[in-house]
Structure formats: structure tokens, C-alpha cells
PDB file of C-alpha atoms in Angstrom:
ATOM      1  CA  UNK A   1     -56.695  52.333 -74.542  1.00 71.00           C
ATOM      2  CA  UNK A   2     -58.799  55.804 -73.026  1.00 75.00           C
ATOM      3  CA  UNK A   3     -56.694  57.904 -75.450  1.00 78.00           C
ATOM      4  CA  UNK A   4     -58.861  55.320 -78.892  1.00 80.00           C
ATOM      5  CA  UNK A   5     -62.084  55.424 -77.209  1.00 78.00           C
ATOM      6  CA  UNK A   6     -61.113  59.460 -76.728  1.00 80.00           C
ATOM      7  CA  UNK A   7     -60.193  59.631 -80.520  1.00 79.00           C
ATOM      8  CA  UNK A   8     -63.053  57.406 -81.120  1.00 81.00           C
ATOM      9  CA  UNK A   9     -65.027  60.244 -79.660  1.00 81.00           C
ATOM     10  CA  UNK A  10     -64.341  63.143 -81.359  1.00 78.00           C
ATOM     11  CA  UNK A  11     -64.226  61.487 -84.938  1.00 80.00           C
ATOM     12  CA  UNK A  12     -68.275  60.263 -83.103  1.00 81.00           C
ATOM     13  CA  UNK A  13     -68.798  63.924 -82.472  1.00 81.00           C
ATOM     14  CA  UNK A  14     -67.565  65.040 -85.426  1.00 79.00           C
ATOM     15  CA  UNK A  15     -70.324  62.393 -87.380  1.00 80.00           C
ATOM     16  CA  UNK A  16     -73.316  62.779 -85.207  1.00 77.00           C
ATOM     17  CA  UNK A  17     -73.064  67.028 -85.642  1.00 76.00           C
ATOM     18  CA  UNK A  18     -71.972  66.658 -89.700  1.00 76.00           C
ATOM     19  CA  UNK A  19     -75.551  64.168 -90.458  1.00 78.00           C
ATOM     20  CA  UNK A  20     -77.395  66.006 -87.841  1.00 75.00           C
ATOM     21  CA  UNK A  21     -77.014  69.288 -89.729  1.00 71.00           C
ATOM     22  CA  UNK A  22     -75.880  70.530 -86.398  1.00 75.00           C
ATOM     23  CA  UNK A  23     -72.553  72.346 -87.091  1.00 74.00           C
ATOM     24  CA  UNK A  24     -74.198  74.758 -88.734  1.00 70.00           C
ATOM     25  CA  UNK A  25     -74.676  76.087 -84.927  1.00 72.00           C
ATOM     26  CA  UNK A  26     -70.624  76.629 -84.923  1.00 76.00           C
ATOM     27  CA  UNK A  27     -69.357  77.273 -88.012  1.00 75.00           C
ATOM     28  CA  UNK A  28     -69.685  79.104 -91.299  1.00 71.00           C
ATOM     29  CA  UNK A  29     -70.927  76.239 -93.545  1.00 73.00           C
ATOM     30  CA  UNK A  30     -67.567  77.818 -95.533  1.00 75.00           C
ATOM     31  CA  UNK A  31     -65.807  76.119 -93.408  1.00 71.00           C
ATOM     32  CA  UNK A  32     -66.807  72.354 -93.174  1.00 72.00           C
ATOM     33  CA  UNK A  33     -64.294  71.056 -95.076  1.00 72.00           C
ATOM     34  CA  UNK A  34     -61.949  72.182 -91.866  1.00 76.00           C
ATOM     35  CA  UNK A  35     -64.301  69.480 -89.699  1.00 77.00           C
ATOM     36  CA  UNK A  36     -64.165  66.597 -92.168  1.00 80.00           C
ATOM     37  CA  UNK A  37     -60.269  67.223 -91.878  1.00 83.00           C
ATOM     38  CA  UNK A  38     -60.703  67.098 -88.685  1.00 81.00           C
ATOM     39  CA  UNK A  39     -62.759  64.012 -88.231  1.00 82.00           C
ATOM     40  CA  UNK A  40     -60.611  62.516 -90.737  1.00 85.00           C
ATOM     41  CA  UNK A  41     -58.110  62.551 -88.821  1.00 83.00           C
ATOM     42  CA  UNK A  42     -59.566  62.183 -85.017  1.00 83.00           C
ATOM     43  CA  UNK A  43     -60.279  58.328 -87.371  1.00 84.00           C
ATOM     44  CA  UNK A  44     -56.779  58.341 -88.111  1.00 83.00           C
ATOM     45  CA  UNK A  45     -54.470  59.497 -85.358  1.00 82.00           C
ATOM     46  CA  UNK A  46     -57.291  56.152 -82.856  1.00 82.00           C
ATOM     47  CA  UNK A  47     -56.355  53.483 -85.370  1.00 85.00           C
ATOM     48  CA  UNK A  48     -53.097  54.578 -84.943  1.00 85.00           C
ATOM     49  CA  UNK A  49     -53.451  53.883 -81.478  1.00 82.00           C
ATOM     50  CA  UNK A  50     -55.834  50.765 -81.216  1.00 81.00           C
ATOM     51  CA  UNK A  51     -52.934  49.472 -83.177  1.00 83.00           C
ATOM     52  CA  UNK A  52     -49.941  50.672 -80.763  1.00 81.00           C
ATOM     53  CA  UNK A  53     -52.332  49.366 -77.927  1.00 77.00           C
ATOM     54  CA  UNK A  54     -52.430  45.832 -79.510  1.00 79.00           C
ATOM     55  CA  UNK A  55     -49.156  45.590 -79.679  1.00 79.00           C
ATOM     56  CA  UNK A  56     -48.436  46.074 -76.347  1.00 74.00           C
ATOM     57  CA  UNK A  57     -50.754  43.818 -74.791  1.00 69.00           C
ATOM     58  CA  UNK A  58     -50.262  42.902 -71.411  1.00 54.00           C
ATOM     59  CA  UNK A  59     -46.976  44.496 -70.608  1.00 60.00           C
ATOM     60  CA  UNK A  60     -46.057  46.488 -68.101  1.00 52.00           C
ATOM     61  CA  UNK A  61     -45.516  49.791 -69.020  1.00 50.00           C
ATOM     62  CA  UNK A  62     -44.726  51.787 -65.644  1.00 49.00           C
ATOM     63  CA  UNK A  63     -41.307  52.615 -65.221  1.00 49.00           C
ATOM     64  CA  UNK A  64     -40.107  52.754 -61.409  1.00 47.00           C
ATOM     65  CA  UNK A  65     -37.286  55.616 -61.326  1.00 46.00           C
ATOM     66  CA  UNK A  66     -37.523  56.584 -58.022  1.00 47.00           C
ATOM     67  CA  UNK A  67     -38.046  54.127 -54.415  1.00 46.00           C
ATOM     68  CA  UNK A  68     -40.097  54.468 -51.324  1.00 46.00           C
ATOM     69  CA  UNK A  69     -42.372  57.931 -50.429  1.00 46.00           C
ATOM     70  CA  UNK A  70     -41.131  60.360 -53.953  1.00 47.00           C
ATOM     71  CA  UNK A  71     -41.578  57.712 -55.966  1.00 46.00           C
ATOM     72  CA  UNK A  72     -45.030  57.096 -54.352  1.00 48.00           C
ATOM     73  CA  UNK A  73     -45.700  61.035 -54.817  1.00 47.00           C
ATOM     74  CA  UNK A  74     -44.435  61.565 -57.995  1.00 48.00           C
ATOM     75  CA  UNK A  75     -46.791  58.185 -59.110  1.00 53.00           C
ATOM     76  CA  UNK A  76     -50.055  60.162 -58.000  1.00 51.00           C
ATOM     77  CA  UNK A  77     -49.949  62.919 -58.726  1.00 52.00           C
ATOM     78  CA  UNK A  78     -48.319  61.717 -62.452  1.00 73.00           C
ATOM     79  CA  UNK A  79     -52.300  60.112 -62.339  1.00 74.00           C
ATOM     80  CA  UNK A  80     -53.865  63.593 -61.244  1.00 76.00           C
ATOM     81  CA  UNK A  81     -52.301  65.046 -64.161  1.00 71.00           C
ATOM     82  CA  UNK A  82     -53.677  62.575 -66.162  1.00 71.00           C
ATOM     83  CA  UNK A  83     -57.105  61.934 -64.644  1.00 74.00           C
ATOM     84  CA  UNK A  84     -57.403  65.591 -65.231  1.00 72.00           C
ATOM     85  CA  UNK A  85     -55.924  66.285 -69.078  1.00 74.00           C
ATOM     86  CA  UNK A  86     -58.216  63.239 -70.126  1.00 70.00           C
ATOM     87  CA  UNK A  87     -61.085  64.860 -69.054  1.00 73.00           C
ATOM     88  CA  UNK A  88     -59.904  68.448 -70.404  1.00 73.00           C
ATOM     89  CA  UNK A  89     -59.734  66.872 -73.658  1.00 73.00           C
ATOM     90  CA  UNK A  90     -62.762  64.799 -73.169  1.00 76.00           C
ATOM     91  CA  UNK A  91     -65.403  67.634 -72.467  1.00 75.00           C
ATOM     92  CA  UNK A  92     -66.076  69.159 -75.915  1.00 73.00           C
ATOM     93  CA  UNK A  93     -67.191  64.708 -77.062  1.00 76.00           C
ATOM     94  CA  UNK A  94     -69.347  65.082 -73.289  1.00 74.00           C
ATOM     95  CA  UNK A  95     -70.421  68.553 -74.010  1.00 72.00           C
ATOM     96  CA  UNK A  96     -72.106  67.672 -77.648  1.00 71.00           C
ATOM     97  CA  UNK A  97     -73.490  64.670 -76.513  1.00 71.00           C
ATOM     98  CA  UNK A  98     -75.071  65.620 -73.600  1.00 70.00           C
ATOM     99  CA  UNK A  99     -76.048  69.231 -73.619  1.00 66.00           C
ATOM    100  CA  UNK A 100     -78.538  70.214 -75.953  1.00 61.00           C
ATOM    101  CA  UNK A 101     -78.397  72.239 -78.677  1.00 61.00           C
ATOM    102  CA  UNK A 102     -81.200  75.110 -79.346  1.00 58.00           C
ATOM    103  CA  UNK A 103     -81.600  78.084 -81.589  1.00 60.00           C
ATOM    104  CA  UNK A 104     -81.212  81.223 -79.698  1.00 60.00           C
ATOM    105  CA  UNK A 105     -83.956  83.779 -79.783  1.00 59.00           C
ATOM    106  CA  UNK A 106     -84.916  87.452 -78.372  1.00 59.00           C
ATOM    107  CA  UNK A 107     -84.730  85.393 -74.500  1.00 63.00           C
ATOM    108  CA  UNK A 108     -80.527  85.884 -75.577  1.00 62.00           C
ATOM    109  CA  UNK A 109     -81.084  89.141 -76.732  1.00 64.00           C
ATOM    110  CA  UNK A 110     -83.848  90.378 -73.769  1.00 60.00           C
ATOM    111  CA  UNK A 111     -81.066  88.683 -70.992  1.00 56.00           C
ATOM    112  CA  UNK A 112     -77.775  90.211 -72.108  1.00 59.00           C
ATOM    113  CA  UNK A 113     -79.591  93.188 -73.735  1.00 59.00           C
ATOM    114  CA  UNK A 114     -77.040  95.084 -76.416  1.00 61.00           C
ATOM    115  CA  UNK A 115     -75.922  98.232 -77.300  1.00 59.00           C
ATOM    116  CA  UNK A 116     -74.550 100.073 -80.735  1.00 58.00           C
ATOM    117  CA  UNK A 117     -71.725 100.699 -81.456  1.00 53.00           C
ATOM    118  CA  UNK A 118     -71.223  97.239 -81.845  1.00 47.00           C
ATOM    119  CA  UNK A 119     -67.715  95.776 -81.731  1.00 43.00           C
ATOM    120  CA  UNK A 120     -64.394  96.306 -81.002  1.00 44.00           C
ATOM    121  CA  UNK A 121     -62.584  98.459 -84.421  1.00 41.00           C
ATOM    122  CA  UNK A 122     -59.276  96.010 -84.273  1.00 33.00           C
ATOM    123  CA  UNK A 123     -58.009  93.505 -86.197  1.00 34.00           C
ATOM    124  CA  UNK A 124     -57.138  91.067 -83.673  1.00 37.00           C
ATOM    125  CA  UNK A 125     -59.234  87.668 -82.788  1.00 39.00           C
ATOM    126  CA  UNK A 126     -58.836  88.945 -78.828  1.00 42.00           C
ATOM    127  CA  UNK A 127     -60.834  91.924 -78.924  1.00 44.00           C
ATOM    128  CA  UNK A 128     -63.946  90.457 -80.411  1.00 47.00           C
ATOM    129  CA  UNK A 129     -67.204  91.469 -78.305  1.00 55.00           C
ATOM    130  CA  UNK A 130     -70.520  90.389 -78.694  1.00 63.00           C
ATOM    131  CA  UNK A 131     -72.218  91.257 -82.237  1.00 76.00           C
ATOM    132  CA  UNK A 132     -75.551  93.161 -82.436  1.00 78.00           C
ATOM    133  CA  UNK A 133     -77.358  94.725 -85.153  1.00 85.00           C
ATOM    134  CA  UNK A 134     -74.473  95.321 -87.777  1.00 87.00           C
ATOM    135  CA  UNK A 135     -72.280  92.457 -88.385  1.00 89.00           C
ATOM    136  CA  UNK A 136     -68.781  93.827 -88.337  1.00 89.00           C
ATOM    137  CA  UNK A 137     -66.597  92.254 -90.433  1.00 90.00           C
ATOM    138  CA  UNK A 138     -63.103  94.674 -90.360  1.00 89.00           C
ATOM    139  CA  UNK A 139     -61.904  92.192 -87.421  1.00 83.00           C
ATOM    140  CA  UNK A 140     -60.518  90.631 -90.268  1.00 87.00           C
ATOM    141  CA  UNK A 141     -59.700  93.007 -92.607  1.00 90.00           C
ATOM    142  CA  UNK A 142     -56.712  96.261 -92.455  1.00 92.00           C
ATOM    143  CA  UNK A 143     -58.376  99.534 -92.791  1.00 92.00           C
ATOM    144  CA  UNK A 144     -57.152  99.004 -96.930  1.00 94.00           C
ATOM    145  CA  UNK A 145     -58.726  96.032 -98.080  1.00 94.00           C
ATOM    146  CA  UNK A 146     -61.954  96.238 -95.137  1.00 94.00           C
ATOM    147  CA  UNK A 147     -62.410  99.319 -98.017  1.00 95.00           C
ATOM    148  CA  UNK A 148     -62.413  97.346-100.404  1.00 95.00           C
ATOM    149  CA  UNK A 149     -64.607  94.595-100.233  1.00 95.00           C
ATOM    150  CA  UNK A 150     -67.010  97.345 -98.878  1.00 96.00           C
ATOM    151  CA  UNK A 151     -67.020  98.735-102.335  1.00 95.00           C
ATOM    152  CA  UNK A 152     -67.093  96.027-104.199  1.00 95.00           C
ATOM    153  CA  UNK A 153     -70.430  94.888-102.193  1.00 95.00           C
ATOM    154  CA  UNK A 154     -72.051  98.316-102.496  1.00 96.00           C
ATOM    155  CA  UNK A 155     -72.637  98.710-106.717  1.00 95.00           C
ATOM    156  CA  UNK A 156     -74.579  94.798-106.120  1.00 94.00           C
ATOM    157  CA  UNK A 157     -76.600  96.858-104.754  1.00 95.00           C
ATOM    158  CA  UNK A 158     -76.631 100.326-105.488  1.00 93.00           C
ATOM    159  CA  UNK A 159     -78.950 101.140-108.484  1.00 94.00           C
ATOM    160  CA  UNK A 160     -81.140  98.358-106.679  1.00 95.00           C
ATOM    161  CA  UNK A 161     -84.524 100.332-105.832  1.00 95.00           C
ATOM    162  CA  UNK A 162     -85.317  97.441-104.118  1.00 95.00           C
ATOM    163  CA  UNK A 163     -82.870  95.025-101.770  1.00 96.00           C
ATOM    164  CA  UNK A 164     -84.660  91.744-101.300  1.00 93.00           C
ATOM    165  CA  UNK A 165     -82.964  90.101 -98.653  1.00 96.00           C
ATOM    166  CA  UNK A 166     -81.860  86.111 -98.346  1.00 95.00           C
ATOM    167  CA  UNK A 167     -80.061  83.896 -96.243  1.00 94.00           C
ATOM    168  CA  UNK A 168     -77.184  83.950 -98.404  1.00 93.00           C
ATOM    169  CA  UNK A 169     -76.903  87.985 -98.389  1.00 96.00           C
ATOM    170  CA  UNK A 170     -78.810  88.779 -95.132  1.00 96.00           C
ATOM    171  CA  UNK A 171     -75.320  89.630 -93.083  1.00 95.00           C
ATOM    172  CA  UNK A 172     -73.777  91.530 -96.254  1.00 96.00           C
ATOM    173  CA  UNK A 173     -76.746  94.063 -96.352  1.00 97.00           C
ATOM    174  CA  UNK A 174     -76.944  94.488 -93.350  1.00 96.00           C
ATOM    175  CA  UNK A 175     -73.567  95.894 -92.686  1.00 95.00           C
ATOM    176  CA  UNK A 176     -73.555  98.008 -95.792  1.00 96.00           C
ATOM    177  CA  UNK A 177     -76.668  99.175 -94.741  1.00 96.00           C
ATOM    178  CA  UNK A 178     -74.809 101.027 -91.594  1.00 95.00           C
ATOM    179  CA  UNK A 179     -72.249 101.603 -93.235  1.00 95.00           C
ATOM    180  CA  UNK A 180     -73.709 103.703 -95.785  1.00 96.00           C
ATOM    181  CA  UNK A 181     -77.587 103.926 -94.703  1.00 95.00           C
ATOM    182  CA  UNK A 182     -77.954 107.677 -96.547  1.00 95.00           C
ATOM    183  CA  UNK A 183     -77.366 105.091 -99.392  1.00 96.00           C
ATOM    184  CA  UNK A 184     -79.915 103.375 -99.162  1.00 97.00           C
ATOM    185  CA  UNK A 185     -82.511 105.559 -97.187  1.00 96.00           C
ATOM    186  CA  UNK A 186     -85.764 105.275 -99.850  1.00 96.00           C
ATOM    187  CA  UNK A 187     -84.996 102.116-100.941  1.00 97.00           C
ATOM    188  CA  UNK A 188     -87.489  99.045-100.337  1.00 97.00           C
ATOM    189  CA  UNK A 189     -86.531  96.271 -98.633  1.00 97.00           C
ATOM    190  CA  UNK A 190     -87.815  93.545 -98.325  1.00 96.00           C
ATOM    191  CA  UNK A 191     -86.331  90.458 -95.085  1.00 96.00           C
ATOM    192  CA  UNK A 192     -87.276  88.154 -92.334  1.00 96.00           C
ATOM    193  CA  UNK A 193     -86.770  87.522 -89.525  1.00 95.00           C
ATOM    194  CA  UNK A 194     -88.252  87.898 -85.926  1.00 94.00           C
ATOM    195  CA  UNK A 195     -89.473  89.852 -83.322  1.00 93.00           C
ATOM    196  CA  UNK A 196     -87.735  91.699 -80.323  1.00 90.00           C
ATOM    197  CA  UNK A 197     -89.620  93.808 -78.865  1.00 87.00           C
ATOM    198  CA  UNK A 198     -87.842  97.131 -77.939  1.00 81.00           C
ATOM    199  CA  UNK A 199     -88.004  98.053 -74.003  1.00 75.00           C
ATOM    200  CA  UNK A 200     -89.237 102.262 -75.205  1.00 70.00           C
ATOM    201  CA  UNK A 201     -92.397 100.609 -76.384  1.00 68.00           C
ATOM    202  CA  UNK A 202     -91.876 102.524 -79.508  1.00 71.00           C
ATOM    203  CA  UNK A 203     -90.259 100.247 -82.139  1.00 82.00           C
ATOM    204  CA  UNK A 204     -89.012  96.539 -82.977  1.00 90.00           C
ATOM    205  CA  UNK A 205     -86.165  95.205 -84.177  1.00 93.00           C
ATOM    206  CA  UNK A 206     -86.432  92.344 -86.985  1.00 94.00           C
ATOM    207  CA  UNK A 207     -83.101  89.807 -86.000  1.00 93.00           C
ATOM    208  CA  UNK A 208     -81.522  86.559 -87.020  1.00 93.00           C
ATOM    209  CA  UNK A 209     -78.871  85.415 -85.019  1.00 90.00           C
ATOM    210  CA  UNK A 210     -75.733  85.113 -87.747  1.00 90.00           C
ATOM    211  CA  UNK A 211     -72.359  83.595 -87.703  1.00 88.00           C
ATOM    212  CA  UNK A 212     -69.134  85.523 -89.146  1.00 87.00           C
ATOM    213  CA  UNK A 213     -66.485  82.472 -89.323  1.00 81.00           C
ATOM    214  CA  UNK A 214     -67.785  80.788 -85.810  1.00 79.00           C
ATOM    215  CA  UNK A 215     -70.043  80.780 -82.773  1.00 75.00           C
ATOM    216  CA  UNK A 216     -67.209  83.325 -81.462  1.00 75.00           C
ATOM    217  CA  UNK A 217     -68.399  85.778 -83.801  1.00 77.00           C
ATOM    218  CA  UNK A 218     -72.264  85.761 -83.991  1.00 81.00           C
ATOM    219  CA  UNK A 219     -74.116  88.213 -83.201  1.00 85.00           C
ATOM    220  CA  UNK A 220     -77.554  89.285 -83.229  1.00 89.00           C
ATOM    221  CA  UNK A 221     -77.680  91.741 -87.061  1.00 93.00           C
ATOM    222  CA  UNK A 222     -81.598  93.399 -87.983  1.00 94.00           C
ATOM    223  CA  UNK A 223     -83.643  96.610 -88.327  1.00 95.00           C
ATOM    224  CA  UNK A 224     -85.340  98.460 -86.221  1.00 93.00           C
ATOM    225  CA  UNK A 225     -88.996  98.347 -87.673  1.00 93.00           C
ATOM    226  CA  UNK A 226     -91.047 102.147 -87.008  1.00 87.00           C
ATOM    227  CA  UNK A 227     -94.177 101.056 -85.459  1.00 75.00           C
ATOM    228  CA  UNK A 228     -95.930 104.064 -86.830  1.00 73.00           C
ATOM    229  CA  UNK A 229     -99.438 102.473 -89.314  1.00 67.00           C
ATOM    230  CA  UNK A 230     -98.836  99.600 -88.197  1.00 74.00           C
ATOM    231  CA  UNK A 231    -102.187  98.362 -85.902  1.00 71.00           C
ATOM    232  CA  UNK A 232    -100.911  95.519 -83.869  1.00 81.00           C
ATOM    233  CA  UNK A 233     -97.462  94.438 -81.966  1.00 85.00           C
ATOM    234  CA  UNK A 234     -96.048  91.172 -82.093  1.00 90.00           C
ATOM    235  CA  UNK A 235     -95.091  89.053 -79.506  1.00 90.00           C
ATOM    236  CA  UNK A 236     -90.763  88.559 -78.963  1.00 88.00           C
ATOM    237  CA  UNK A 237     -90.232  85.518 -81.480  1.00 90.00           C
ATOM    238  CA  UNK A 238     -92.530  85.588 -83.937  1.00 93.00           C
ATOM    239  CA  UNK A 239     -91.019  85.659 -87.080  1.00 95.00           C
ATOM    240  CA  UNK A 240     -92.637  87.739 -89.422  1.00 95.00           C
ATOM    241  CA  UNK A 241     -91.268  89.130 -93.374  1.00 96.00           C
ATOM    242  CA  UNK A 242     -91.622  92.602 -93.130  1.00 94.00           C
ATOM    243  CA  UNK A 243     -91.762  94.957 -96.270  1.00 95.00           C
ATOM    244  CA  UNK A 244     -91.472  98.642 -96.189  1.00 94.00           C
ATOM    245  CA  UNK A 245     -89.046 101.315 -96.708  1.00 95.00           C
ATOM    246  CA  UNK A 246     -85.511 102.348 -95.357  1.00 96.00           C
ATOM    247  CA  UNK A 247     -84.843 105.540 -93.310  1.00 96.00           C
ATOM    248  CA  UNK A 248     -83.290 107.154 -90.392  1.00 95.00           C
ATOM    249  CA  UNK A 249     -84.152 107.492 -87.399  1.00 92.00           C
ATOM    250  CA  UNK A 250     -83.168 108.506 -83.912  1.00 91.00           C
ATOM    251  CA  UNK A 251     -82.538 106.404 -81.450  1.00 88.00           C
ATOM    252  CA  UNK A 252     -82.854 107.369 -77.929  1.00 85.00           C
ATOM    253  CA  UNK A 253     -80.803 104.506 -76.329  1.00 82.00           C
ATOM    254  CA  UNK A 254     -78.323 104.686 -78.272  1.00 83.00           C
ATOM    255  CA  UNK A 255     -77.937 108.580 -78.824  1.00 85.00           C
ATOM    256  CA  UNK A 256     -77.486 108.331 -81.942  1.00 88.00           C
ATOM    257  CA  UNK A 257     -79.096 108.363 -85.778  1.00 92.00           C
ATOM    258  CA  UNK A 258     -79.457 104.610 -86.642  1.00 93.00           C
ATOM    259  CA  UNK A 259     -80.721 102.800 -90.013  1.00 95.00           C
ATOM    260  CA  UNK A 260     -84.786 101.336 -89.878  1.00 95.00           C
ATOM    261  CA  UNK A 261     -87.905 100.758 -91.973  1.00 95.00           C
ATOM    262  CA  UNK A 262     -91.122 101.938 -92.135  1.00 93.00           C
ATOM    263  CA  UNK A 263     -93.185  98.755 -92.562  1.00 92.00           C
ATOM    264  CA  UNK A 264     -95.789  98.813 -95.796  1.00 90.00           C
ATOM    265  CA  UNK A 265     -96.320  95.212 -95.628  1.00 91.00           C
ATOM    266  CA  UNK A 266     -95.899  92.851 -92.155  1.00 92.00           C
ATOM    267  CA  UNK A 267     -96.572  88.734 -93.157  1.00 93.00           C
ATOM    268  CA  UNK A 268     -96.536  86.210 -90.051  1.00 94.00           C
ATOM    269  CA  UNK A 269     -94.337  83.280 -91.202  1.00 94.00           C
ATOM    270  CA  UNK A 270     -92.824  80.643 -90.801  1.00 92.00           C
ATOM    271  CA  UNK A 271     -89.241  80.256 -89.332  1.00 89.00           C
ATOM    272  CA  UNK A 272     -87.006  79.343 -91.529  1.00 89.00           C
ATOM    273  CA  UNK A 273     -85.294  74.999 -91.353  1.00 85.00           C
ATOM    274  CA  UNK A 274     -81.861  76.915 -90.357  1.00 87.00           C
ATOM    275  CA  UNK A 275     -82.440  79.787 -88.336  1.00 88.00           C
ATOM    276  CA  UNK A 276     -79.414  80.656 -88.558  1.00 90.00           C
ATOM    277  CA  UNK A 277     -77.360  83.301 -91.342  1.00 93.00           C
ATOM    278  CA  UNK A 278     -74.139  83.014 -92.607  1.00 92.00           C
ATOM    279  CA  UNK A 279     -71.607  85.736 -94.075  1.00 90.00           C
ATOM    280  CA  UNK A 280     -70.054  84.367 -96.974  1.00 83.00           C
ATOM    281  CA  UNK A 281     -66.917  86.098 -97.979  1.00 77.00           C
TER     282      UNK A 281
END
């Protein structure tokens, strides 16, 4: 019967995440069909387990193949193993229902810091590291396929004088700007994000938390904003819409040149209903 409750718990967990919209904090919405399939499969298995439990009724299913002290020892060991197994299987359900889900913000960046380059250049999921600034989808492709993808995406923006960044293209545009900064220098850009104040106080960054496939490859992505010409400072986590010109600048903490934006217009705005952005392939 315990197995039935665990499987039913998985079904309720998936249903809760789907109906509340919190599933978007764990995976790219493009792959939500997988969670729906898992939800249905969990309910199917729960029904199977329930039927099996009813058929067994009050039968004593324990088999005694050993006697004496040795039998007691193995029985206790088996019971502890089962308890441990059930606890581990139930853990995701307990975490979802007992621990609150919160949107990540600048405090996470402040606590963990960030660096550049962003991630290991690898196609192995085992080598994925926390990503910062630039979305790195190279980890999911070989060199040839990745280059084809970038060239295909670049054609969409290379002739545009003004790049309008939306929730749908945010990660794609950021990856292109970091891969081909010189092709975007001089272009206008408008995008939204939350403020992360750089410890050097000379610049600040405008970020969005993004998910490439799932929360395991999530990161914080955005551009450095030049303070020159700005007459005020903004508190961390303030949501802004910035319009400016793309340029590059040597950033001493990274010891390299990175893309940045010379802001022409800054507008304080409300945070979006879904603060996360996703990579649409």
C-alpha cells in the first residue's frame, strides 16, 4: 500500500507543479510533455499497485527461508533497506510540498559570485557547470552542428539596427552577442532584467535567470551596463528596461574584453509574471 501512496504522491506533485505554473522553475516549458507523461505513468502504476494490494488482501507475504538468529538479522537488515529505499523515492515529493519554491535574484549571484569564461567546453552533461552571463549551448552539440546553429541564428539579427530582446529570444540573443561581439557593436538594444551591482561600483549588470533544458543547466545571463551618463544608482533586484548601444569594454575582474551596453534610456519596471527565460531551439 505504501508504494501506492508514493506513486499517487508523484502524480499529485506533478499535477500541483503543472497547475501552479511552478514547473517552469524546474524545466524548459518545451519539455513539459515529459512531465505530463510521467504524471500519467505514475498514476497508472499507482492503480496497478492498488489492485495488487487488494488482491493480496490479508495474506501473509513474508517468506521464512532462514531460521534462528540469522533469520532475525537478515529480516531487520531487509526492513532497514526498505525504509531507506522508500524514503529516497519519496524525497522529491516531500521537497516539493514541504519546501517553498522561490524566484532566484541578485542575492544568489552575490553569494556565489560569478566568473568568465562561463562553462567547460564539453558535450558531456557531467561537465556542465553553473553558467553566467553567456548561455553556452555548445555543451549540447558537436562543433560542426553548433557552428551551423549559430550561423543560422545570426542571420536573423545581423541586418537589424535595433535588437529587441523578448522573453522568447533572450537567451539566443545573449549567446550571439557574446559569441560575435564585433558584429553587434554599434547596434541598439532594448531588454529587461534585474540589477546586480558590481562590487567594483564602476558598472552594474542587468540579468535574467534562464534555463536551457532544466534547472541543472540554469544560469544567470545578461550584459554589463556602463554607468557613464547615468545620474542615479539602482538597488540590487530593481527591474529595469534599458535601451542603449552595444559596445565592448575591458573588464578587469575577468581580465578580458566583454560586451556591454551604453545606456541611453533607463526605465524602472515591474518584474514579469515569470522571471525566468528559456532557450528555444
